[in-house]
Structure formats: C-alpha cells, structure tokens
Short mmCIF file of C-alpha atoms in Angstrom, two decimals:
data_model
loop_
_atom_site.label_atom_id
_atom_site.label_comp_id
_atom_site.label_asym_id
_atom_site.label_seq_id
_atom_site.Cartn_x
_atom_site.Cartn_y
_atom_site.Cartn_z
CA MET A 1 37.84 13.42 82.19
CA ALA A 2 34.78 12.84 80.02
CA LEU A 3 35.24 11.53 76.49
CA ARG A 4 34.20 14.04 73.83
CA LEU A 5 33.43 12.99 70.26
CA TYR A 6 32.63 15.00 67.15
CA ASN A 7 28.96 14.70 66.23
CA THR A 8 28.35 15.22 62.51
CA MET A 9 24.72 16.20 63.06
CA SER A 10 25.42 18.98 65.57
CA GLY A 11 28.74 19.98 64.01
CA ARG A 12 30.56 20.07 67.34
CA LYS A 13 32.30 17.91 69.90
CA GLU A 14 29.99 16.53 72.57
CA VAL A 15 30.42 14.58 75.78
CA PHE A 16 29.67 10.93 75.09
CA GLU A 17 26.82 9.49 77.14
CA PRO A 18 25.88 5.86 76.38
CA LEU A 19 22.27 4.78 76.05
CA VAL A 20 23.01 1.95 78.47
CA PRO A 21 25.55 2.72 81.23
CA GLY A 22 28.81 0.84 80.69
CA LYS A 23 27.95 -0.34 77.16
CA VAL A 24 28.57 0.99 73.66
CA GLY A 25 26.81 -0.09 70.47
CA MET A 26 28.94 0.93 67.50
CA TYR A 27 28.14 0.40 63.81
CA VAL A 28 30.66 1.08 61.07
CA CYS A 29 29.78 1.24 57.38
CA GLY A 30 32.22 -1.28 55.95
CA ALA A 31 33.57 -1.77 52.48
CA THR A 32 31.91 -2.78 49.23
CA VAL A 33 34.08 -5.76 48.40
CA GLN A 34 34.52 -5.76 44.63
CA SER A 35 38.34 -5.45 44.47
CA GLU A 36 41.44 -5.14 46.65
CA PRO A 37 41.42 -2.40 49.31
CA HIS A 38 43.04 1.00 48.87
CA VAL A 39 44.54 3.42 51.41
CA GLY A 40 41.13 4.97 52.18
CA HIS A 41 39.84 1.61 53.38
CA GLY A 42 42.88 1.34 55.65
CA ARG A 43 42.25 4.79 57.06
CA PHE A 44 38.64 4.18 58.04
CA ALA A 45 39.53 0.80 59.56
CA VAL A 46 42.32 2.24 61.71
CA VAL A 47 40.41 5.36 62.81
CA PHE A 48 37.35 3.50 64.05
CA ASP A 49 39.45 0.70 65.53
CA VAL A 50 41.20 3.32 67.66
CA VAL A 51 37.83 4.67 68.82
CA ARG A 52 36.64 1.20 69.69
CA ARG A 53 39.86 0.32 71.56
CA TYR A 54 39.72 3.55 73.52
CA PHE A 55 36.20 2.78 74.68
CA GLU A 56 37.39 -0.64 75.80
CA TRP A 57 40.36 0.93 77.60
CA LEU A 58 37.89 3.16 79.46
CA GLY A 59 36.10 0.02 80.62
CA TYR A 60 33.09 -0.02 78.31
CA GLU A 61 31.62 -3.25 76.95
CA VAL A 62 31.67 -2.56 73.21
CA THR A 63 29.62 -4.31 70.54
CA TYR A 64 31.39 -3.43 67.32
CA VAL A 65 29.54 -4.17 64.08
CA ARG A 66 31.26 -3.59 60.72
CA ASN A 67 29.24 -4.68 57.71
CA VAL A 68 30.29 -6.02 54.32
CA THR A 69 28.37 -4.75 51.30
CA ASP A 70 28.27 -7.66 48.88
CA VAL A 71 25.38 -6.55 46.65
CA ASP A 72 26.58 -4.06 44.08
CA ASP A 73 26.79 -3.63 40.31
CA LYS A 74 30.57 -3.21 40.62
CA ILE A 75 30.76 -6.75 41.98
CA ILE A 76 28.75 -7.99 39.02
CA ASN A 77 31.03 -6.13 36.61
CA ALA A 78 34.10 -7.67 38.23
CA ALA A 79 32.54 -11.14 38.05
CA ASN A 80 31.80 -10.70 34.35
CA GLU A 81 35.30 -9.43 33.62
CA MET A 82 36.98 -12.33 35.43
CA GLY A 83 34.50 -14.99 34.33
CA ILE A 84 33.68 -16.09 37.88
CA THR A 85 30.65 -15.88 40.20
CA THR A 86 29.78 -12.85 42.28
CA LYS A 87 30.36 -14.87 45.44
CA GLU A 88 33.86 -15.73 44.28
CA VAL A 89 34.57 -12.05 43.69
CA VAL A 90 33.28 -11.18 47.15
CA ASP A 91 35.22 -13.95 48.88
CA MET A 92 38.47 -13.01 47.12
CA ALA A 93 38.09 -9.30 47.88
CA ASP A 94 36.99 -9.96 51.45
CA ALA A 95 40.08 -12.10 52.03
CA ALA A 96 42.26 -9.26 50.69
CA PHE A 97 40.56 -6.79 53.02
CA ASN A 98 41.05 -9.04 56.04
CA TRP A 99 44.73 -9.49 55.17
CA ALA A 100 45.14 -5.71 54.96
CA TYR A 101 43.37 -5.21 58.29
CA GLU A 102 45.73 -7.73 59.89
CA GLN A 103 48.80 -5.89 58.55
CA LEU A 104 47.45 -2.68 60.07
CA ARG A 105 46.81 -4.46 63.39
CA VAL A 106 43.12 -3.66 63.16
CA ALA A 107 41.13 -5.90 65.49
CA PRO A 108 38.28 -7.84 63.86
CA PRO A 109 34.73 -6.65 64.58
CA ASP A 110 32.49 -8.52 67.00
CA ILE A 111 29.98 -8.98 64.18
CA GLU A 112 30.61 -8.68 60.43
CA PRO A 113 27.30 -9.17 58.60
CA ARG A 114 26.95 -9.45 54.84
CA ALA A 115 24.01 -7.89 53.05
CA THR A 116 23.24 -11.09 51.12
CA GLU A 117 22.76 -12.93 54.42
CA HIS A 118 20.08 -10.49 55.62
CA ILE A 119 17.54 -10.34 52.79
CA PRO A 120 14.64 -11.43 55.09
CA GLU A 121 15.42 -8.58 57.52
CA ILE A 122 15.69 -6.13 54.64
CA LEU A 123 12.34 -7.19 53.20
CA ASP A 124 10.65 -7.02 56.60
CA TYR A 125 12.04 -3.52 57.06
CA ILE A 126 10.78 -2.41 53.64
CA GLY A 127 7.35 -3.84 54.47
CA GLN A 128 7.22 -1.72 57.62
CA LEU A 129 8.04 1.44 55.68
CA VAL A 130 5.35 0.70 53.08
CA GLU A 131 2.79 0.00 55.82
CA LYS A 132 3.60 3.27 57.60
CA GLY A 133 3.28 5.30 54.41
CA HIS A 134 6.96 6.19 54.05
CA ALA A 135 7.53 3.98 50.99
CA TYR A 136 5.58 3.02 47.89
CA GLU A 137 5.70 0.67 44.94
CA ALA A 138 6.15 2.15 41.48
CA GLY A 139 7.60 0.83 38.27
CA GLY A 140 7.97 -2.58 39.87
CA SER A 141 10.33 -1.25 42.55
CA VAL A 142 9.87 0.16 46.06
CA TRP A 143 10.92 3.73 46.79
CA PHE A 144 11.34 5.71 49.99
CA ASP A 145 9.18 8.83 49.98
CA VAL A 146 11.68 11.48 51.03
CA ARG A 147 9.07 14.17 51.59
CA SER A 148 7.17 11.93 54.00
CA TRP A 149 9.98 12.51 56.50
CA ASN A 150 10.08 16.17 57.46
CA GLU A 151 13.53 15.98 59.05
CA TYR A 152 15.26 14.86 55.86
CA GLY A 153 18.55 16.75 55.45
CA LYS A 154 19.28 17.23 59.15
CA LEU A 155 22.54 15.23 59.11
CA SER A 156 24.09 16.90 56.08
CA ASN A 157 22.45 20.25 56.83
CA ARG A 158 20.77 20.42 53.43
CA ASN A 159 17.45 21.94 52.44
CA ILE A 160 15.32 19.40 50.63
CA ASP A 161 14.00 22.01 48.17
CA ASP A 162 17.56 22.84 47.06
CA LEU A 163 18.61 19.25 46.49
CA GLN A 164 17.03 18.60 43.09
CA THR A 165 19.28 21.15 41.41
CA ALA A 166 22.36 20.64 43.58
CA VAL A 167 22.61 16.85 43.71
CA ARG A 168 22.60 14.11 41.10
CA VAL A 169 19.53 11.96 41.80
CA GLU A 170 18.51 8.45 40.85
CA LEU A 171 16.65 8.82 37.55
CA ASP A 172 13.42 6.88 37.14
CA ALA A 173 10.22 8.26 35.62
CA SER A 174 8.07 6.10 37.91
CA LYS A 175 9.14 7.88 41.09
CA ARG A 176 6.88 10.46 42.70
CA ASP A 177 9.83 12.72 43.39
CA PRO A 178 13.32 12.69 41.82
CA LEU A 179 14.84 12.58 45.32
CA ASP A 180 13.06 9.37 46.34
CA PHE A 181 15.54 6.51 46.64
CA ALA A 182 15.25 2.79 45.99
CA LEU A 183 14.61 0.32 48.79
CA TRP A 184 14.04 -2.62 46.44
CA LYS A 185 14.80 -2.76 42.73
CA ARG A 186 12.75 -5.21 40.74
CA ASP A 187 14.88 -6.85 38.06
CA GLU A 188 14.39 -10.47 36.99
CA LYS A 189 17.50 -10.29 34.78
CA HIS A 190 19.88 -8.96 37.43
CA LEU A 191 22.74 -11.31 38.30
CA MET A 192 21.99 -10.89 42.02
CA GLN A 193 18.27 -11.28 42.76
CA TRP A 194 15.90 -12.69 45.35
CA ASP A 195 12.19 -13.39 45.70
CA SER A 196 10.16 -10.72 47.47
CA PRO A 197 6.53 -9.61 47.87
CA PHE A 198 7.37 -6.92 45.33
CA GLY A 199 8.81 -9.25 42.70
CA ARG A 200 12.26 -10.71 42.12
CA GLY A 201 14.98 -8.16 42.54
CA PHE A 202 17.65 -6.86 44.88
CA PRO A 203 17.90 -4.36 47.76
CA GLY A 204 18.95 -0.75 47.46
CA TRP A 205 22.24 0.24 49.04
CA HIS A 206 20.93 2.35 51.92
CA ILE A 207 18.41 -0.15 53.31
CA GLU A 208 21.12 -2.76 53.85
CA CYS A 209 22.92 -0.83 56.59
CA SER A 210 19.75 0.12 58.44
CA ALA A 211 18.53 -3.48 58.46
CA MET A 212 21.86 -4.90 59.62
CA SER A 213 22.60 -2.26 62.25
CA MET A 214 19.16 -2.64 63.81
CA ARG A 215 19.37 -6.43 63.62
CA TYR A 216 22.43 -6.51 65.87
CA LEU A 217 22.27 -3.27 67.86
CA GLY A 218 18.54 -2.58 68.15
CA PRO A 219 16.42 0.37 66.98
CA SER A 220 18.69 2.85 68.78
CA PHE A 221 22.42 2.62 69.34
CA ASP A 222 25.25 4.90 70.36
CA ILE A 223 27.55 5.52 67.41
CA HIS A 224 27.29 5.21 63.63
CA CYS A 225 30.60 5.65 61.83
CA GLY A 226 31.56 6.00 58.19
CA GLY A 227 33.47 8.05 55.66
CA VAL A 228 32.63 11.74 55.22
CA ASP A 229 31.91 11.02 51.54
CA ASN A 230 28.93 8.94 52.68
CA ILE A 231 27.26 11.60 54.85
CA PHE A 232 25.06 12.44 51.89
CA PRO A 233 23.18 10.63 50.59
CA HIS A 234 23.99 7.30 52.28
CA HIS A 235 23.91 8.20 55.96
CA GLU A 236 21.21 10.83 55.46
CA ASN A 237 19.02 8.18 53.84
CA GLU A 238 19.80 5.69 56.59
CA ILE A 239 18.59 8.13 59.24
CA ALA A 240 15.41 8.92 57.30
CA GLN A 241 14.37 5.32 56.76
CA SER A 242 15.47 4.14 60.24
CA GLU A 243 13.73 6.88 62.21
CA SER A 244 10.58 6.77 60.10
CA ALA A 245 10.40 3.00 60.62
CA THR A 246 10.83 3.18 64.40
#
C-alpha cells in the first residue's frame, strides 16, 4: 500500500513519491536553543522521528537533517541574564535538548547543522537573491522583496494584499514594503555579528533554514517538516526565498 502524507500546501493527503527512487531527503526545523526544552519540543521530535523511522522501515535510504538555530536575541538575553557567553548558553541548552531526545528514544539526525557554522553559505545565498532582483539593501540591511515573488502566500493560503492589516510585520522605515523581511541585519553593536559584503551584522531567521537545507539536501528535496505555528511566516518565507533563488 502506498504511503500517504498530509501536504500543507495542497491541504490534503497525497501519495508520497520521492524525487530519487529509494531515497528520501527530509529537513526538520529544529529548536532555537536558548533554554531547556518544553513538551512542544518533545512532540515535534517524536512525530518526525516516527515519520523518518517509517520511511526506513519501508526500505528507503533517508537523509534526515534537523537544524539548530543558535542566532537569536533570546539567546543573547539569556547570556546577559546569566553572565555567560552566547555559545555557553547554546551548548547548555543543546545538551538539555539532546538529553530530552534520548529519554524519548528519539534517534539523532544524520546531520544537525548550526546556523553560526553556515554564515558563508547564508551570505552566498543572500548575494544570489540580490543579484536576481529578489532582495535589496536598505537602511544598512538586506531585505527580501516579497512582491518580487508572485507566488507568495501559497503555503499558508494567504492573499498578499490582505497581510498588511492582518499580520504583525517587521517595522523598519527603510523597507520598500512593510511585508519585506530581513535576510541580513546590519548591527555593529549586536552581540552576535559577522563580517559581510553588506556590513557587520547577523542573518535573519528565515534565511538560515533555506541555506542549511539546500547545503545538505540540494535545491530540491522531498519533505520539509516543522510546527504548524511556523507555517506563516517562517515556512512561507523559506519557500519564497528558496524558489526565487533556484
């Protein structure tokens, strides 16, 4: 019997057909590691571990990538409160997450990339988007031009013209459109910052996952998993920047 999975974009269960026969590329949006895990983190880990194990039971060769988001203002806040470095916060929280996964018998991923270890890939990705006209520099930062991608909203089934009044957007007077989202934030005073062609700063949240998923699974892969609370804007933005880049 064929395996059927729920596809968020179509809103229905569909027969799974891999891009490459016998293989599955699977990316899971992992945790932002600023504190100890809660029950929601356990739920996502177990659910997608079951999916992965079932594919393996069916005989597929699975490449399972689950990222760690270790660039976030919450991490900085925790570091300041505890009087330690951001890396120490991340390492402590990551260890707590791994302990929790072990208690739940969740198998480790094949690859577990950290955002801070992929800044060159992120910057290269941003450069491609700027070159193709889907991103622009303004106010010292780089923004994705949402209206340059005419399929924006297809995952969450939202109309772009209704979003400005329905959704809280990232406020910045330098943006062309209130819905445009940050790919790189220039900030020489930020606790987590790197050199870039656009000035010292740090990556936006959405670009991290696109850069890491494509680094390990290629420009197209079979399954992208994550919490329903991230469908919009996180996963919607991932699709927009990934498809417009490729």
